[in-house]
């Protein structure tokens, strides 16, 4: 997306700083979010200060910010693939001040972050640092710590603070919604010559044929899950068994842990079981489109449930895989002969429930509409459709999805949209998202200004010369 207006730049820059999140997936990024234009300096305070003695540069409530925390933030931001060459230490400190303010208030509001979540993230960060610097010993020396234990302890605290920050931000904006009228008002407030330009896009449809699994194989999986449940009830660790046996690779390393609420994007069957259990209870095996599961609820906190689960996917035979390929090849031939349209074939013959009713049209997981911007399209999908001519269909593609197993699919491009200036009717979803982001930013800004007034904050030394976007110096 190419944005050419001041207001659009403001929205996107402030969003990176304040409320970057994803529904994956999941939550706020742990990187310190820095915006070059949001903080200026009276005197240059350079990024590389390796010889400077580490000391306290700021205090926010019960939190201290050390000079070395700024160094760690540079490395953390770089670990996310971002350039840090133009970011000043004042800008980095501004971000840290905001994080500490959010974390301080999160503690006041009794928001809890589990230690195991922190340890998992810490392992990832340390692996990156060792790769960049050379060894664990060099990492410890770089950050001027006496021992690896001291370094790990401090990094643990930093990551936990970041997670508290994310949870606090989420809490601030969770009730922020945008109405159609607010969206229209937002769009009308942008002058015609300053409207954003959206890049070239396409709409894509697919038909999926899932290999059939035998009833005997399904029963084998069910029986194994029942055995695991019995082992846990006899005293074994559910977490350990999730690590060893779960086919959900996204959660297995974390012992199958998820924290969900009613709005979390999980399949209905999974949420129905999760919210039917009491604390400490383990479900019977149940089926979703991904396979068979058992769930153990660890904690219920209001509308949130903390749980662990084990997923086992029944194995597909070579015979079933061959039959699936033959079926989708026949579907492709019927479409190409004109016996049936692609959309009708998707509605009546596809095994993919999410796209079947919509004629096979894919939904962009990032925008929740049907448009895929070419420059932001998933590389694997782009490689499959980029050279397709209008009306053409790909050859059968074997897709080995780590979540749902092997399946065959065929894909076609149903619509191509050239680069264009924003149109309210055609681009309503994108415009609504921009309007919502602006409203969320205003909510966070208002919250921040109010909490600065009532929180103890002190900036030390040369950093008092920074010109911050918020009134951290309370002048």
PDB file of N, CA and C in Angstrom, residues 236-275:
ATOM      1  N   UNK A 236       0.941 -38.335  35.068  1.00  0.00           N
ATOM      2  CA  UNK A 236       1.907 -37.890  34.064  1.00  0.00           C
ATOM      3  C   UNK A 236       1.641 -36.435  33.675  1.00  0.00           C
ATOM      4  N   UNK A 237       2.631 -35.806  33.024  1.00  0.00           N
ATOM      5  CA  UNK A 237       2.542 -34.401  32.648  1.00  0.00           C
ATOM      6  C   UNK A 237       1.857 -34.244  31.294  1.00  0.00           C
ATOM      7  N   UNK A 238       0.740 -33.489  31.265  1.00  0.00           N
ATOM      8  CA  UNK A 238       0.074 -33.178  30.004  1.00  0.00           C
ATOM      9  C   UNK A 238       1.005 -32.353  29.123  1.00  0.00           C
ATOM     10  N   UNK A 239       1.709 -31.402  29.721  1.00  0.00           N
ATOM     11  CA  UNK A 239       2.614 -30.532  28.983  1.00  0.00           C
ATOM     12  C   UNK A 239       3.676 -31.337  28.246  1.00  0.00           C
ATOM     13  N   UNK A 240       4.291 -32.287  28.942  1.00  0.00           N
ATOM     14  CA  UNK A 240       5.344 -33.098  28.329  1.00  0.00           C
ATOM     15  C   UNK A 240       4.794 -33.923  27.182  1.00  0.00           C
ATOM     16  N   UNK A 241       3.615 -34.487  27.367  1.00  0.00           N
ATOM     17  CA  UNK A 241       3.027 -35.303  26.307  1.00  0.00           C
ATOM     18  C   UNK A 241       2.626 -34.460  25.093  1.00  0.00           C
ATOM     19  N   UNK A 242       2.247 -33.207  25.325  1.00  0.00           N
ATOM     20  CA  UNK A 242       1.963 -32.324  24.200  1.00  0.00           C
ATOM     21  C   UNK A 242       3.231 -32.051  23.397  1.00  0.00           C
ATOM     22  N   UNK A 243       4.332 -31.830  24.091  1.00  0.00           N
ATOM     23  CA  UNK A 243       5.614 -31.597  23.414  1.00  0.00           C
ATOM     24  C   UNK A 243       5.988 -32.789  22.545  1.00  0.00           C
ATOM     25  N   UNK A 244       5.773 -33.999  23.070  1.00  0.00           N
ATOM     26  CA  UNK A 244       6.213 -35.218  22.381  1.00  0.00           C
ATOM     27  C   UNK A 244       5.253 -35.637  21.275  1.00  0.00           C
ATOM     28  N   UNK A 245       3.941 -35.557  21.532  1.00  0.00           N
ATOM     29  CA  UNK A 245       2.982 -36.212  20.651  1.00  0.00           C
ATOM     30  C   UNK A 245       2.125 -35.283  19.794  1.00  0.00           C
ATOM     31  N   UNK A 246       1.975 -34.004  20.159  1.00  0.00           N
ATOM     32  CA  UNK A 246       1.025 -33.156  19.435  1.00  0.00           C
ATOM     33  C   UNK A 246       1.492 -32.851  18.012  1.00  0.00           C
ATOM     34  N   UNK A 247       0.562 -32.917  17.077  1.00  0.00           N
ATOM     35  CA  UNK A 247       0.840 -32.568  15.681  1.00  0.00           C
ATOM     36  C   UNK A 247       0.622 -31.078  15.414  1.00  0.00           C
ATOM     37  N   UNK A 248       0.207 -30.328  16.437  1.00  0.00           N
ATOM     38  CA  UNK A 248       0.095 -28.873  16.300  1.00  0.00           C
ATOM     39  C   UNK A 248       1.468 -28.278  16.594  1.00  0.00           C
ATOM     40  N   UNK A 249       2.260 -28.122  15.540  1.00  0.00           N
ATOM     41  CA  UNK A 249       3.648 -27.677  15.747  1.00  0.00           C
ATOM     42  C   UNK A 249       3.722 -26.248  16.250  1.00  0.00           C
ATOM     43  N   UNK A 250       2.670 -25.474  16.067  1.00  0.00           N
ATOM     44  CA  UNK A 250       2.676 -24.104  16.559  1.00  0.00           C
ATOM     45  C   UNK A 250       2.634 -24.006  18.065  1.00  0.00           C
ATOM     46  N   UNK A 251       2.048 -25.020  18.726  1.00  0.00           N
ATOM     47  CA  UNK A 251       1.939 -24.974  20.190  1.00  0.00           C
ATOM     48  C   UNK A 251       2.673 -26.101  20.897  1.00  0.00           C
ATOM     49  N   UNK A 252       3.108 -27.119  20.162  1.00  0.00           N
ATOM     50  CA  UNK A 252       3.722 -28.287  20.807  1.00  0.00           C
ATOM     51  C   UNK A 252       4.953 -27.908  21.625  1.00  0.00           C
ATOM     52  N   UNK A 253       5.799 -27.031  21.072  1.00  0.00           N
ATOM     53  CA  UNK A 253       7.016 -26.641  21.782  1.00  0.00           C
ATOM     54  C   UNK A 253       6.714 -25.950  23.097  1.00  0.00           C
ATOM     55  N   UNK A 254       5.525 -25.373  23.193  1.00  0.00           N
ATOM     56  CA  UNK A 254       5.102 -24.670  24.407  1.00  0.00           C
ATOM     57  C   UNK A 254       4.150 -25.536  25.237  1.00  0.00           C
ATOM     58  N   UNK A 255       4.237 -26.854  25.039  1.00  0.00           N
ATOM     59  CA  UNK A 255       3.405 -27.760  25.811  1.00  0.00           C
ATOM     60  C   UNK A 255       1.939 -27.698  25.466  1.00  0.00           C
ATOM     61  N   UNK A 256       1.614 -27.279  24.221  1.00  0.00           N
ATOM     62  CA  UNK A 256       0.228 -27.216  23.780  1.00  0.00           C
ATOM     63  C   UNK A 256      -0.559 -26.060  24.356  1.00  0.00           C
ATOM     64  N   UNK A 257       0.128 -25.034  24.867  1.00  0.00           N
ATOM     65  CA  UNK A 257      -0.549 -23.959  25.600  1.00  0.00           C
ATOM     66  C   UNK A 257      -1.209 -22.948  24.667  1.00  0.00           C
ATOM     67  N   UNK A 258      -2.452 -22.570  25.016  1.00  0.00           N
ATOM     68  CA  UNK A 258      -3.153 -21.455  24.377  1.00  0.00           C
ATOM     69  C   UNK A 258      -3.935 -20.693  25.442  1.00  0.00           C
ATOM     70  N   UNK A 259      -4.078 -19.389  25.216  1.00  0.00           N
ATOM     71  CA  UNK A 259      -4.966 -18.567  26.028  1.00  0.00           C
ATOM     72  C   UNK A 259      -6.009 -17.995  25.079  1.00  0.00           C
ATOM     73  N   UNK A 260      -7.279 -18.333  25.284  1.00  0.00           N
ATOM     74  CA  UNK A 260      -8.315 -17.932  24.338  1.00  0.00           C
ATOM     75  C   UNK A 260      -9.496 -17.287  25.058  1.00  0.00           C
ATOM     76  N   UNK A 261     -10.267 -16.520  24.288  1.00  0.00           N
ATOM     77  CA  UNK A 261     -11.560 -16.022  24.764  1.00  0.00           C
ATOM     78  C   UNK A 261     -12.582 -16.313  23.676  1.00  0.00           C
ATOM     79  N   UNK A 262     -13.805 -15.859  23.884  1.00  0.00           N
ATOM     80  CA  UNK A 262     -14.880 -16.193  22.946  1.00  0.00           C
ATOM     81  C   UNK A 262     -14.637 -15.631  21.553  1.00  0.00           C
ATOM     82  N   UNK A 263     -13.845 -14.546  21.479  1.00  0.00           N
ATOM     83  CA  UNK A 263     -13.595 -13.895  20.189  1.00  0.00           C
ATOM     84  C   UNK A 263     -12.356 -14.438  19.488  1.00  0.00           C
ATOM     85  N   UNK A 264     -11.562 -15.259  20.169  1.00  0.00           N
ATOM     86  CA  UNK A 264     -10.351 -15.807  19.565  1.00  0.00           C
ATOM     87  C   UNK A 264     -10.718 -16.648  18.351  1.00  0.00           C
ATOM     88  N   UNK A 265      -9.923 -16.517  17.283  1.00  0.00           N
ATOM     89  CA  UNK A 265     -10.235 -17.199  16.033  1.00  0.00           C
ATOM     90  C   UNK A 265      -9.776 -18.652  16.068  1.00  0.00           C
ATOM     91  N   UNK A 266     -10.557 -19.487  16.738  1.00  0.00           N
ATOM     92  CA  UNK A 266     -10.384 -20.924  16.720  1.00  0.00           C
ATOM     93  C   UNK A 266     -11.647 -21.543  16.118  1.00  0.00           C
ATOM     94  N   UNK A 267     -11.544 -22.761  15.607  1.00  0.00           N
ATOM     95  CA  UNK A 267     -12.730 -23.412  15.053  1.00  0.00           C
ATOM     96  C   UNK A 267     -13.763 -23.612  16.152  1.00  0.00           C
ATOM     97  N   UNK A 268     -15.027 -23.589  15.757  1.00  0.00           N
ATOM     98  CA  UNK A 268     -16.143 -23.618  16.706  1.00  0.00           C
ATOM     99  C   UNK A 268     -16.078 -24.844  17.617  1.00  0.00           C
ATOM    100  N   UNK A 269     -15.794 -26.016  17.044  1.00  0.00           N
ATOM    101  CA  UNK A 269     -15.783 -27.244  17.844  1.00  0.00           C
ATOM    102  C   UNK A 269     -14.766 -27.162  18.981  1.00  0.00           C
ATOM    103  N   UNK A 270     -13.613 -26.554  18.692  1.00  0.00           N
ATOM    104  CA  UNK A 270     -12.558 -26.427  19.691  1.00  0.00           C
ATOM    105  C   UNK A 270     -13.012 -25.515  20.824  1.00  0.00           C
ATOM    106  N   UNK A 271     -13.576 -24.352  20.467  1.00  0.00           N
ATOM    107  CA  UNK A 271     -14.008 -23.405  21.498  1.00  0.00           C
ATOM    108  C   UNK A 271     -15.175 -23.959  22.315  1.00  0.00           C
ATOM    109  N   UNK A 272     -16.078 -24.682  21.650  1.00  0.00           N
ATOM    110  CA  UNK A 272     -17.216 -25.253  22.371  1.00  0.00           C
ATOM    111  C   UNK A 272     -16.743 -26.191  23.475  1.00  0.00           C
ATOM    112  N   UNK A 273     -15.768 -27.026  23.172  1.00  0.00           N
ATOM    113  CA  UNK A 273     -15.241 -27.952  24.178  1.00  0.00           C
ATOM    114  C   UNK A 273     -14.473 -27.190  25.251  1.00  0.00           C
ATOM    115  N   UNK A 274     -13.630 -26.252  24.828  1.00  0.00           N
ATOM    116  CA  UNK A 274     -12.786 -25.515  25.780  1.00  0.00           C
ATOM    117  C   UNK A 274     -13.620 -24.802  26.833  1.00  0.00           C
ATOM    118  N   UNK A 275     -14.715 -24.177  26.408  1.00  0.00           N
ATOM    119  CA  UNK A 275     -15.517 -23.395  27.349  1.00  0.00           C
ATOM    120  C   UNK A 275     -16.555 -24.247  28.092  1.00  0.00           C
TER     121      UNK A 275
END
